[in-house]
Short mmCIF file of C-alpha atoms and ligand atoms in Angstrom, two decimals:
data_model
loop_
_atom_site.label_atom_id
_atom_site.label_comp_id
_atom_site.label_asym_id
_atom_site.label_seq_id
_atom_site.Cartn_x
_atom_site.Cartn_y
_atom_site.Cartn_z
CA UNK A 76 -28.60 -82.36 31.84
CA UNK A 77 -27.63 -81.93 35.48
CA UNK A 78 -29.79 -83.83 37.94
CA UNK A 79 -30.76 -81.36 40.65
CA UNK A 80 -33.25 -83.69 42.38
CA UNK A 81 -30.68 -85.03 44.84
CA UNK A 82 -28.99 -81.71 45.55
CA UNK A 83 -29.40 -80.29 49.05
CA UNK A 84 -29.10 -76.59 48.32
CA UNK A 85 -28.19 -74.38 51.26
CA UNK A 86 -31.39 -72.58 52.24
CA UNK A 87 -31.14 -68.78 52.10
CA UNK A 88 -31.78 -67.06 55.41
CA UNK A 89 -33.45 -63.72 54.68
CA UNK A 90 -32.64 -60.84 56.96
CA UNK A 91 -34.45 -57.59 57.54
CA UNK A 92 -32.86 -56.03 54.45
CA UNK A 93 -33.22 -58.93 52.03
CA UNK A 94 -36.65 -60.22 53.06
CA UNK A 95 -38.59 -58.35 50.31
CA UNK A 96 -36.49 -60.14 47.66
CA UNK A 97 -37.48 -63.55 49.04
CA UNK A 98 -41.11 -62.57 49.72
CA UNK A 99 -41.42 -61.51 46.11
CA UNK A 100 -39.70 -64.65 44.75
CA UNK A 101 -42.19 -66.74 46.73
CA UNK A 102 -44.96 -65.04 44.72
CA UNK A 103 -43.14 -65.88 41.49
CA UNK A 104 -41.94 -62.32 40.92
CA UNK A 105 -38.31 -61.29 40.67
CA UNK A 106 -37.74 -58.01 42.53
CA UNK A 107 -34.41 -56.28 42.97
CA UNK A 108 -33.26 -53.48 45.22
CA UNK A 109 -33.68 -50.09 43.55
CA UNK A 110 -32.43 -46.69 44.59
CA UNK A 111 -35.37 -44.32 44.89
CA UNK A 112 -33.13 -41.32 44.19
CA UNK A 113 -31.14 -42.32 41.08
CA UNK A 114 -33.46 -45.23 40.07
CA UNK A 115 -30.56 -47.61 39.62
CA UNK A 116 -31.03 -51.31 40.46
CA UNK A 117 -28.35 -53.07 42.47
CA UNK A 118 -27.74 -56.70 43.41
CA UNK A 119 -26.72 -58.14 45.81
CA UNK A 120 -28.65 -55.78 48.11
CA UNK A 121 -26.58 -53.28 50.04
CA UNK A 122 -27.29 -50.89 52.94
CA UNK A 123 -26.86 -47.81 50.71
CA UNK A 124 -26.97 -46.99 47.01
CA UNK A 125 -23.41 -47.55 45.81
CA UNK A 126 -24.10 -45.31 42.83
CA UNK A 127 -25.30 -42.07 44.48
CA UNK A 128 -24.97 -42.55 48.28
CA UNK A 129 -28.74 -42.29 48.82
CA UNK A 130 -30.19 -44.48 51.57
CA UNK A 131 -33.76 -44.63 50.29
CA UNK A 132 -33.93 -48.10 48.74
CA UNK A 133 -36.89 -50.31 47.84
CA UNK A 134 -37.45 -53.60 46.04
CA UNK A 135 -39.20 -53.33 42.67
CA UNK A 136 -40.18 -56.01 40.13
CA UNK A 137 -38.04 -56.55 37.03
CA UNK A 138 -38.95 -58.36 33.82
CA UNK A 139 -36.71 -61.33 34.55
CA UNK A 140 -35.18 -61.33 31.07
CA UNK A 141 -31.50 -60.91 30.54
CA UNK A 142 -28.29 -62.47 29.31
CA UNK A 143 -25.64 -64.76 30.72
CA UNK A 144 -22.88 -62.38 31.80
CA UNK A 145 -20.58 -65.27 32.60
CA UNK A 146 -20.59 -68.82 33.97
CA UNK A 147 -18.55 -71.68 35.33
CA UNK A 148 -19.06 -75.41 34.92
CA UNK A 149 -18.54 -77.15 38.21
CA UNK A 150 -16.83 -80.55 37.91
CA UNK A 151 -15.32 -80.85 41.36
CA UNK A 152 -17.56 -82.86 43.69
CA UNK A 153 -15.84 -81.74 46.89
CA UNK A 154 -19.02 -80.01 48.06
CA UNK A 155 -21.11 -83.09 48.85
CA UNK A 156 -24.38 -81.13 48.81
CA UNK A 157 -23.96 -80.54 45.07
CA UNK A 158 -22.09 -83.71 44.11
CA UNK A 159 -25.16 -85.34 42.50
CA UNK A 160 -25.50 -82.55 39.93
CA UNK A 161 -21.85 -82.46 38.78
CA UNK A 162 -21.06 -81.25 36.16
CA UNK A 163 -23.45 -78.31 36.38
CA UNK A 164 -23.55 -74.72 35.16
CA UNK A 165 -23.48 -71.92 37.70
CA UNK A 166 -24.20 -68.74 35.83
CA UNK A 167 -24.13 -65.01 36.45
CA UNK A 168 -27.01 -63.13 34.83
CA UNK A 169 -27.23 -59.48 33.92
CA UNK A 170 -30.88 -58.44 33.61
CA UNK A 171 -32.11 -56.10 30.86
CA UNK A 172 -33.77 -53.91 33.49
CA UNK A 173 -30.76 -53.81 35.81
CA UNK A 174 -27.48 -53.27 33.99
CA UNK A 175 -24.52 -53.84 36.26
CA UNK A 176 -26.51 -55.85 38.81
CA UNK A 177 -25.13 -59.39 38.63
CA UNK A 178 -27.26 -62.32 39.83
CA UNK A 179 -26.03 -65.83 40.51
CA UNK A 180 -28.17 -68.78 39.36
CA UNK A 181 -28.02 -72.19 37.74
CA UNK A 182 -28.91 -72.79 34.12
CA UNK A 183 -31.94 -75.08 34.44
CA UNK A 184 -33.70 -77.24 31.84
CA UNK A 185 -30.73 -77.25 29.45
CA UNK A 186 -27.47 -79.18 29.12
CA UNK A 187 -24.65 -77.35 30.90
CA UNK A 188 -22.92 -77.00 27.53
CA UNK A 189 -25.58 -74.44 26.60
CA UNK A 190 -24.07 -71.91 28.98
CA UNK A 191 -22.30 -69.22 26.92
CA UNK A 192 -21.56 -65.57 27.56
CA UNK A 193 -24.32 -63.48 26.00
CA UNK A 194 -26.97 -66.26 25.79
CA UNK A 195 -30.48 -64.94 26.43
CA UNK A 196 -32.15 -66.27 29.57
CA UNK A 197 -35.35 -65.74 31.53
CA UNK A 198 -36.20 -66.20 35.17
CA UNK A 199 -37.92 -69.28 36.48
CA UNK A 200 -38.58 -70.28 40.07
CA UNK A 201 -37.51 -73.30 42.09
CA UNK A 202 -39.40 -73.92 45.34
CA UNK A 203 -37.08 -75.04 48.13
CA UNK A 204 -39.56 -75.17 51.02
CA UNK A 205 -42.67 -73.40 52.31
CA UNK A 206 -40.73 -70.22 52.94
CA UNK A 207 -38.10 -70.03 50.25
CA UNK A 208 -38.42 -70.03 46.48
CA UNK A 209 -35.22 -69.60 44.54
CA UNK A 210 -35.07 -67.45 41.40
CA UNK A 211 -33.36 -69.50 38.69
CA UNK A 212 -32.81 -69.09 34.95
CA UNK A 213 -33.40 -71.06 31.79
CA UNK A 214 -32.86 -70.27 28.12
CA UNK A 215 -35.26 -67.60 26.84
CA UNK A 216 -38.32 -69.04 25.14
CA UNK A 217 -38.01 -72.36 26.95
CA UNK A 218 -41.51 -72.07 28.43
CA UNK A 219 -43.03 -71.35 25.01
CA UNK A 220 -41.18 -74.26 23.39
CA UNK A 221 -42.33 -76.57 26.21
CA UNK A 222 -46.02 -75.79 25.75
CA UNK A 223 -45.77 -76.01 21.93
CA UNK A 224 -44.05 -79.39 22.32
CA UNK A 225 -46.81 -80.59 24.60
CA UNK A 226 -49.50 -79.46 22.12
CA UNK A 227 -47.91 -81.14 19.11
CA UNK A 228 -47.54 -84.36 21.09
CA UNK A 229 -51.26 -84.23 21.89
CA UNK A 230 -52.27 -83.69 18.26
CA UNK A 231 -50.01 -86.51 17.05
CA UNK B 155 7.92 -39.60 42.95
CA UNK B 156 7.80 -40.85 46.50
CA UNK B 157 9.97 -38.92 48.95
CA UNK B 158 10.71 -42.14 50.84
CA UNK B 159 11.73 -44.31 47.89
CA UNK B 160 14.68 -46.58 48.71
CA UNK B 161 14.60 -45.61 52.39
CA UNK B 162 13.41 -49.08 53.44
CA UNK B 163 14.90 -52.38 52.32
CA UNK B 164 14.32 -56.11 52.55
CA UNK B 165 17.22 -57.81 54.30
CA UNK B 166 16.96 -61.46 55.35
CA UNK B 167 14.41 -63.99 54.18
CA UNK B 168 13.38 -67.33 55.65
CA UNK B 169 11.41 -70.43 54.72
CA UNK B 170 9.95 -73.28 56.71
CA UNK B 171 9.56 -76.83 55.51
CA UNK B 172 6.49 -77.03 53.27
CA UNK B 173 4.34 -80.13 53.72
CA UNK B 174 1.16 -81.17 51.95
CA UNK B 175 -0.95 -80.98 55.11
CA UNK B 176 -0.48 -80.35 58.81
CA UNK B 177 2.00 -82.70 60.47
CA UNK B 178 3.22 -80.29 63.13
CA UNK B 179 1.48 -77.19 64.55
CA UNK B 180 1.62 -74.17 62.23
CA UNK B 181 3.45 -72.15 64.89
CA UNK B 182 6.47 -74.43 64.43
CA UNK B 183 6.57 -73.56 60.71
CA UNK B 184 6.27 -69.84 61.45
CA UNK B 185 9.00 -70.01 64.06
CA UNK B 186 11.32 -71.85 61.66
CA UNK B 187 10.77 -69.26 58.93
CA UNK B 188 11.19 -66.26 61.27
CA UNK B 189 14.37 -67.67 62.83
CA UNK B 190 15.79 -68.34 59.36
CA UNK B 191 15.01 -64.79 58.18
CA UNK B 192 16.63 -63.21 61.24
CA UNK B 193 19.67 -65.45 60.85
CA UNK B 194 19.87 -64.69 57.12
CA UNK B 195 20.13 -61.00 58.07
CA UNK B 196 22.91 -61.75 60.52
CA UNK B 197 20.79 -60.34 63.33
CA UNK B 198 19.92 -61.90 66.65
CA UNK B 199 16.35 -62.26 67.87
CA UNK B 200 16.81 -59.47 70.42
CA UNK B 201 17.34 -57.01 67.54
CA UNK B 202 13.82 -57.62 66.24
CA UNK B 203 11.50 -54.87 67.46
CA UNK B 204 8.61 -54.96 64.96
CA UNK B 205 6.11 -57.70 64.02
CA UNK B 206 3.47 -57.76 61.31
CA UNK B 207 1.31 -60.42 59.71
CA UNK B 208 -1.99 -61.25 58.09
CA UNK B 209 -3.02 -64.47 59.84
CA UNK B 210 -6.27 -65.38 58.01
CA UNK B 211 -7.16 -69.04 57.48
CA UNK B 212 -8.41 -69.46 53.90
CA UNK B 213 -9.66 -73.02 54.43
CA UNK B 214 -13.36 -72.66 55.24
CA UNK B 215 -15.32 -74.58 57.82
CA UNK B 216 -12.31 -75.17 60.09
CA UNK B 217 -11.74 -73.83 63.58
CA UNK B 218 -9.39 -70.88 64.02
CA UNK B 219 -6.89 -72.06 66.63
CA UNK B 220 -3.98 -69.73 67.22
CA UNK B 221 -0.68 -71.55 66.81
CA UNK B 222 -2.35 -74.51 65.08
CA UNK B 223 -4.42 -73.16 62.17
CA UNK B 224 -3.23 -69.53 62.24
CA UNK B 225 -0.20 -67.73 63.69
CA UNK B 226 -1.22 -64.34 65.05
CA UNK B 227 1.00 -61.54 66.30
CA UNK B 228 0.04 -62.58 69.84
CA UNK B 229 1.25 -66.10 69.15
CA UNK B 230 4.54 -64.79 67.75
CA UNK B 231 5.02 -62.53 70.79
CA UNK B 232 4.44 -65.48 73.09
CA UNK B 233 6.99 -67.60 71.23
CA UNK B 234 9.73 -65.02 70.75
CA UNK B 235 9.50 -62.97 73.97
CA UNK B 236 11.30 -60.13 72.19
CA UNK B 237 13.00 -57.94 74.81
CA UNK B 238 13.07 -54.87 72.57
CA UNK B 239 9.71 -55.16 70.81
CA UNK B 240 8.34 -51.68 70.11
CA UNK B 241 5.66 -52.11 67.40
CA UNK B 242 3.30 -54.71 65.92
CA UNK B 243 0.19 -55.01 63.75
CA UNK B 244 -2.21 -57.46 62.17
CA UNK B 245 -3.98 -56.25 59.03
CA UNK B 246 -7.28 -56.97 57.32
CA UNK B 247 -8.15 -55.31 54.00
CA UNK B 248 -5.13 -55.91 51.80
CA UNK B 249 -3.81 -59.24 52.96
CA UNK B 250 -0.14 -59.94 53.64
CA UNK B 251 0.99 -57.18 51.29
CA UNK B 252 -0.79 -54.76 53.60
CA UNK B 253 1.10 -56.13 56.61
CA UNK B 254 4.35 -55.62 54.71
CA UNK B 255 3.37 -52.04 53.85
CA UNK B 256 2.50 -51.28 57.46
CA UNK B 257 5.95 -52.48 58.49
CA UNK B 258 7.45 -50.14 55.89
CA UNK B 259 5.43 -47.26 57.32
CA UNK B 260 6.47 -48.11 60.88
CA UNK B 261 10.15 -48.11 59.87
CA UNK B 262 9.74 -44.77 58.10
CA UNK B 263 8.01 -43.38 61.19
CA UNK B 264 10.92 -44.55 63.30
CA UNK B 265 8.80 -46.59 65.69
CA UNK B 266 10.85 -49.75 65.05
CA UNK B 267 14.22 -50.64 63.53
CA UNK B 268 13.99 -54.27 62.39
CA UNK B 269 10.53 -55.55 61.50
CA UNK B 270 9.70 -59.17 60.78
CA UNK B 271 6.76 -59.98 58.53
CA UNK B 272 5.60 -63.57 58.15
CA UNK B 273 2.82 -65.52 56.49
CA UNK B 274 1.92 -68.95 57.84
CA UNK B 275 -0.59 -71.08 55.95
CA UNK B 276 -2.46 -74.05 57.34
CA UNK B 277 -3.71 -77.00 55.35
CA UNK B 278 -6.00 -79.17 57.45
CA UNK B 279 -6.03 -82.91 56.89
CA UNK B 280 -9.13 -83.90 54.91
CA UNK B 281 -11.36 -81.48 53.02
CA UNK B 282 -9.95 -77.96 52.53
CA UNK B 283 -13.23 -76.20 51.81
CA UNK B 284 -15.53 -77.77 54.34
CA UNK B 285 -18.98 -76.61 53.31
CA UNK B 286 -21.50 -78.57 55.33
CA UNK B 287 -23.97 -75.73 55.95
CA UNK B 288 -27.70 -76.29 55.56
CA UNK B 289 -28.32 -72.55 55.53
CA UNK B 290 -26.82 -69.60 53.66
CA UNK B 291 -26.59 -66.35 55.59
CA UNK B 292 -25.50 -62.81 54.71
CA UNK B 293 -24.19 -62.25 51.17
CA UNK B 294 -23.95 -66.05 50.71
CA UNK B 295 -27.77 -66.26 50.60
CA UNK B 296 -27.53 -65.05 46.98
CA UNK B 297 -24.68 -67.33 45.89
CA UNK B 298 -24.36 -70.50 47.99
CA UNK B 299 -27.79 -71.94 46.99
CA UNK B 300 -26.49 -72.05 43.40
CA UNK B 301 -23.35 -73.99 44.24
CA UNK B 302 -20.98 -71.04 44.52
CA UNK B 303 -19.00 -72.39 47.44
CA UNK B 304 -15.24 -71.92 47.49
CA UNK B 305 -13.22 -69.12 45.89
CA UNK B 306 -12.52 -71.25 42.81
CA UNK B 307 -15.92 -70.70 41.24
CA UNK B 308 -15.93 -67.00 42.08
CA UNK B 309 -12.63 -66.63 40.23
CA UNK B 310 -13.69 -69.00 37.44
CA UNK B 311 -16.67 -66.87 36.39
CA UNK B 312 -14.46 -63.81 35.93
CA UNK B 313 -12.05 -65.90 33.86
CA UNK B 314 -14.84 -67.20 31.61
CA UNK B 315 -15.94 -63.62 31.04
CA UNK B 316 -12.38 -62.68 30.11
CA UNK B 317 -11.95 -65.67 27.78
CA UNK B 318 -15.22 -65.26 25.90
CA UNK B 319 -15.28 -61.48 25.59
CA UNK B 320 -11.72 -61.52 24.23
CA UNK B 321 -12.21 -64.65 22.07
CA UNK B 322 -9.32 -66.39 23.85
CA UNK B 323 -8.66 -70.07 24.58
CA UNK B 324 -7.76 -71.52 27.95
CA UNK B 325 -5.24 -73.98 26.42
CA UNK B 326 -2.72 -71.12 26.12
CA UNK B 327 -2.48 -71.05 29.91
CA UNK B 328 -0.44 -74.28 29.72
CA UNK B 329 2.59 -72.09 29.00
CA UNK B 330 2.27 -70.35 32.37
CA UNK B 331 1.83 -73.55 34.38
CA UNK B 332 4.67 -75.36 32.64
CA UNK B 333 7.11 -72.42 32.72
CA UNK B 334 6.49 -71.74 36.40
CA UNK B 335 6.92 -75.40 37.23
CA UNK B 336 10.25 -75.39 35.43
CA UNK B 337 11.30 -72.32 37.43
CA UNK B 338 10.52 -74.08 40.70
CA UNK B 339 13.04 -76.80 39.96
CA UNK B 340 15.59 -74.12 40.88
CA UNK B 341 13.76 -73.33 44.14
CA UNK B 342 14.53 -76.02 46.75
CA UNK B 343 11.81 -74.70 49.10
CA UNK B 344 8.98 -75.23 46.59
CA UNK B 345 6.47 -78.01 47.18
CA UNK B 346 6.74 -79.24 43.57
CA UNK B 347 10.53 -78.92 43.43
CA UNK B 348 11.86 -81.40 40.84
CA UNK B 349 8.37 -82.73 40.02
CA UNK B 350 7.94 -82.20 36.27
CA UNK B 351 4.81 -80.86 34.59
CA UNK B 352 4.37 -81.06 30.83
CA UNK B 353 2.07 -79.21 28.47
CA UNK B 354 0.27 -82.54 27.91
CA UNK B 355 -0.22 -82.95 31.67
CA UNK B 356 -1.87 -79.54 31.74
CA UNK B 357 -4.07 -80.11 28.70
CA UNK B 358 -5.28 -83.53 29.85
CA UNK B 359 -5.73 -82.69 33.52
CA UNK B 360 -9.14 -82.94 35.14
CA UNK B 361 -11.43 -79.95 35.12
CA UNK B 362 -12.19 -78.47 38.55
CA UNK B 363 -14.39 -75.46 37.83
CA UNK B 364 -14.32 -74.64 34.13
CA UNK B 365 -12.28 -72.84 32.83
CA UNK B 366 -9.96 -73.92 35.67
CA UNK B 367 -8.36 -77.34 35.48
CA UNK B 368 -6.32 -78.83 38.30
CA UNK B 369 -3.10 -77.04 37.27
CA UNK B 370 -4.77 -73.63 37.24
CA UNK B 371 -5.19 -73.92 41.01
CA UNK B 372 -2.40 -73.62 43.55
CA UNK B 373 -2.07 -76.57 45.89
CA UNK B 374 -2.97 -76.05 49.57
CA UNK B 375 0.05 -76.72 51.76
CA UNK B 376 1.24 -76.18 55.31
CA UNK B 377 4.20 -73.83 55.63
CA UNK B 378 5.49 -70.36 56.36
CA UNK B 379 7.81 -67.72 54.94
CA UNK B 380 9.25 -64.63 56.63
CA UNK B 381 11.20 -61.51 55.84
CA UNK B 382 13.22 -58.90 57.74
CA UNK B 383 12.62 -55.27 56.82
CA UNK B 384 14.75 -52.39 57.98
CA UNK B 385 15.79 -48.90 56.98
CA UNK B 386 18.16 -48.68 54.02
CA UNK B 387 20.98 -47.35 56.21
CA UNK B 388 20.74 -50.21 58.65
CA UNK B 389 20.29 -52.74 55.85
CA UNK B 390 23.63 -51.76 54.36
CA UNK B 391 25.35 -52.83 57.59
CA UNK B 392 23.77 -56.29 57.53
CA UNK B 393 24.98 -59.51 55.93
CA UNK B 394 22.87 -59.75 52.73
CA UNK B 395 22.80 -57.17 49.98
CA UNK B 396 19.61 -55.10 50.51
CA UNK B 397 16.68 -54.97 48.10
CA UNK B 398 15.49 -51.36 48.20
CA UNK B 399 11.78 -50.61 48.15
CA UNK B 400 11.21 -48.02 45.42
CA UNK B 401 7.45 -47.78 45.72
CA UNK B 402 4.28 -49.58 46.69
CA UNK B 403 0.54 -49.35 46.18
CA UNK B 404 -2.68 -50.93 47.33
CA UNK B 405 -6.06 -51.58 45.78
CA UNK B 406 -8.29 -48.50 46.11
CA UNK B 407 -11.56 -49.93 44.78
CA UNK B 408 -14.03 -52.35 46.22
CA UNK B 409 -17.24 -53.61 44.73
CA UNK B 410 -20.00 -54.77 47.06
CA UNK B 411 -19.39 -57.88 49.18
CA UNK B 412 -20.99 -60.91 47.59
CA UNK B 413 -20.80 -59.52 44.06
CA UNK B 414 -19.27 -62.17 41.82
CA UNK B 415 -18.50 -62.53 38.15
CA UNK B 416 -17.25 -58.99 37.78
CA UNK B 417 -14.07 -58.72 35.73
CA UNK B 418 -13.90 -54.97 36.36
CA UNK B 419 -13.33 -55.60 40.05
CA UNK B 420 -10.01 -57.26 39.20
CA UNK B 421 -9.01 -54.69 36.61
CA UNK B 422 -9.91 -51.63 38.71
CA UNK B 423 -8.17 -53.11 41.74
CA UNK B 424 -4.98 -53.84 39.81
CA UNK B 425 -4.94 -50.50 38.00
CA UNK B 426 -5.42 -48.48 41.18
CA UNK B 427 -2.69 -50.33 43.07
CA UNK B 428 -0.12 -50.37 40.27
CA UNK B 429 -0.58 -46.73 39.25
CA UNK B 430 0.41 -45.71 42.79
CA UNK B 431 3.46 -47.94 42.50
CA UNK B 432 4.51 -46.62 39.08
CA UNK B 433 3.98 -43.04 40.21
CA UNK B 434 5.85 -43.41 43.51
CA UNK B 435 8.80 -45.26 42.00
CA UNK B 436 8.99 -43.26 38.79
CA UNK B 437 9.21 -46.46 36.77
CA UNK B 438 6.92 -47.79 34.06
CA UNK B 439 6.14 -51.37 33.00
CA UNK B 440 8.76 -51.17 30.22
CA UNK B 441 11.47 -50.60 32.87
CA UNK B 442 10.75 -53.85 34.71
CA UNK B 443 13.45 -56.54 34.50
CA UNK B 444 11.62 -59.30 36.37
CA UNK B 445 8.06 -59.70 37.72
CA UNK B 446 6.33 -61.80 40.35
CA UNK B 447 2.55 -61.78 39.98
CA UNK B 448 0.22 -63.54 42.38
CA UNK B 449 -1.11 -66.81 41.02
CA UNK B 450 -3.38 -68.45 43.59
CA UNK B 451 -5.42 -69.18 40.48
CA UNK B 452 -3.65 -68.89 37.12
CA UNK B 453 -6.07 -66.25 35.85
CA UNK B 454 -4.87 -63.78 38.48
CA UNK B 455 -1.64 -63.49 36.49
CA UNK B 456 -3.67 -62.52 33.42
CA UNK B 457 -5.56 -59.78 35.27
CA UNK B 458 -2.28 -58.66 36.84
CA UNK B 459 -0.35 -58.41 33.56
CA UNK B 460 -3.17 -56.38 32.02
CA UNK B 461 -4.23 -54.15 34.90
CA UNK B 462 -0.64 -53.36 35.90
CA UNK B 463 -0.02 -52.28 32.31
CA UNK B 464 2.41 -54.93 31.03
CA UNK B 465 0.13 -55.64 28.08
CA UNK B 466 -3.24 -54.61 26.68
CA UNK B 467 -6.54 -56.01 27.91
CA UNK B 468 -7.38 -59.34 26.30
CA UNK B 469 -3.77 -59.99 25.26
CA UNK B 470 -2.14 -61.51 28.34
CA UNK B 471 -2.42 -65.14 27.19
CA UNK B 472 -0.59 -64.22 23.98
CA UNK B 473 1.89 -62.04 25.86
CA UNK B 474 3.18 -64.99 27.94
CA UNK B 475 3.99 -67.13 24.87
CA UNK B 476 7.21 -67.58 22.88
CA UNK B 477 9.63 -67.54 25.77
CA UNK B 478 8.80 -64.06 27.04
CA UNK B 479 8.34 -65.22 30.66
CA UNK B 480 11.38 -67.55 30.75
CA UNK B 481 14.37 -66.61 32.92
CA UNK B 482 16.14 -65.21 29.84
CA UNK B 483 12.96 -63.76 28.32
CA UNK B 484 11.78 -60.18 28.03
CA UNK B 485 9.76 -60.40 31.25
CA UNK B 486 10.83 -63.33 33.44
CA UNK B 487 7.73 -64.14 35.48
CA UNK B 488 7.19 -65.93 38.80
CA UNK B 489 10.80 -67.04 38.79
CA UNK B 490 10.43 -68.96 42.08
CA UNK B 491 7.63 -71.06 40.61
CA UNK B 492 4.68 -69.02 41.86
CA UNK B 493 2.03 -70.39 44.19
CA UNK B 494 1.17 -72.93 41.50
CA UNK B 495 4.54 -74.57 42.20
CA UNK B 496 5.54 -73.59 45.73
CA UNK B 497 2.13 -74.29 47.24
CA UNK B 498 -0.38 -71.83 48.67
CA UNK B 499 1.57 -69.47 50.94
CA UNK B 500 -0.18 -66.33 49.61
CA UNK B 501 1.78 -63.33 48.39
CA UNK B 502 4.67 -62.99 50.80
CA UNK B 503 6.68 -65.51 48.81
CA UNK B 504 6.14 -63.34 45.70
CA UNK B 505 7.45 -60.34 47.67
CA UNK B 506 10.45 -62.32 48.90
CA UNK B 507 11.33 -63.46 45.39
CA UNK B 508 10.99 -59.91 44.09
CA UNK B 509 13.46 -58.78 46.77
CA UNK B 510 15.86 -61.69 46.13
CA UNK B 511 15.92 -60.94 42.40
CA UNK B 512 16.61 -57.25 43.09
CA UNK B 513 19.48 -58.02 45.44
CA UNK B 514 20.96 -60.69 43.17
CA UNK B 515 20.38 -63.42 45.74
CA UNK B 516 18.08 -65.73 43.75
CA UNK B 517 20.81 -68.31 43.14
CA UNK B 518 20.37 -70.68 40.22
CA UNK B 519 17.23 -68.89 39.07
CA UNK B 520 18.72 -65.39 39.24
CA UNK B 521 17.74 -63.29 36.23
CA UNK B 522 20.71 -61.46 34.68
CA UNK B 523 21.23 -57.74 35.22
CA UNK B 524 18.17 -57.06 37.35
CA UNK B 525 17.66 -53.57 38.63
CA UNK B 526 13.87 -53.13 38.64
CA UNK B 527 11.91 -55.98 40.20
CA UNK B 528 8.08 -55.80 40.25
CA UNK B 529 5.68 -57.66 42.55
CA UNK B 530 1.90 -57.99 42.46
CA UNK B 531 1.40 -59.71 45.80
CA UNK B 532 -2.20 -60.88 45.64
CA UNK B 533 -5.20 -61.24 43.37
CA UNK B 534 -5.97 -57.65 42.35
CA UNK B 535 -9.70 -58.04 43.12
CA UNK B 536 -9.90 -57.68 46.87
CA UNK B 537 -6.42 -57.82 48.24
CA UNK B 538 -4.25 -56.22 45.60
CA UNK B 539 -0.90 -54.79 46.61
CA UNK B 540 2.03 -54.02 44.31
CA UNK B 541 5.72 -53.29 44.94
CA UNK B 542 8.91 -52.35 43.16
CA UNK B 543 12.30 -53.36 44.55
CA UNK B 544 15.56 -52.10 43.06
CA UNK B 545 19.19 -53.14 43.28
CA UNK B 546 20.55 -49.58 43.09
CA UNK B 547 19.01 -46.81 45.20
CA UNK B 548 18.34 -43.65 43.21
ZN1 LIG C 673 -28.78 -44.04 43.90
#
């Protein structure tokens, strides 16, 4: 399992157009940009809808469940900020609610070898500081397995 | 078919010394390559009246210093003091292939007679991708916090998608790396000239960003290459046999900035660029005698072979096996060694080799009986340009 505790992640700097994404993540809700005309989600956010040319866009919550669209395992430690976590899985997630919108993340709480195209994942949140909470992903059902594990340990 | 096919030709070509990292200012490399190309044409510097380049510095986190880390058109004008200069340009969207195409257009428009196009690439001493930032701004706010730093990972995710959706294995790529390295032993300008690479070296090499191992990545170097373009009529009066430009194309699609992992962005880019080139030249993939396909990362060759139509989607790693891409194979590929062997000089070297093969000037590595020579001059995703050079105008 990659050790993320010593990683100094670059802190996202929200701008006027991306702020709702980060405000929502801070509340533990994943929201993506959605075209109010054709209802299509898109990510990363863009000034216009790249599907229908509408300019009326708003951020709306999504379920946070999806599948690994693709991934890479980073072995190279050239980027010193991430060197402590090498090797680690950087993944691209396609959400059930937002086909075609591709989100970058890390696969948390699982060995990097668990990253496979098509694996089911769910959103989780990693607090970076008072202002920024990072949407991240872990294998689907991880939360349920964790609490069951905790209960059976208690009863034993 | 294109009304202007075979009206412009590549004449002279030139190379600078290629070193691992910067020992002398980049301008000295560019000057060496440009002088060599002009001399190869049998021209004198005062004949040159057009200049075009794409000067971008791919190493991130380093200062852009003209003449030291980039060589702009302004820098070249200052060095050459061309008395008859009548046209110049620096391009943005489609990389060095775009600069080459603009020079073609300028020659066709009659605003210059002999255009020089060069690409100079800087490799700073120390870390190439210098990523010290504490903050991630713009599109990077959605990628950098997750460790997506340099271009390697952005390309790697598309390659993983390709491998797993097509049930392919990365080990087959050893054939490309080893074949190209063998080709470069016949290219004295290549960085890895005469340095062997075996299949075992490839298979046991360290992983960089899975599925890319060390030998899937071109090596950053310091160096420059240059080419003289002129009209076909003028080219016939010059020293070298001309390579006639039969057609070209550029990528016509772009997915949103910051979007990564999308395989379709490569395929759509390559398809749009190559279909223009096939249509304008009147040729089809089956007519091609030799191909140069951009290989900054090995997987770009895969996307190129498939999106340009040389093989079906998902089949490129099988297509390159069994001697097909050798010099005497069905489709000799990256005959100068590719970026994987020459070092990272971007796509102008691919264009130059395509022209040399068409004009029969590739020396020891010349493929027999070449008429149609194809070039995909950059990764089809964002910078895709494609070209066809021919030996015989038609
Ligand atoms: Zn829309």
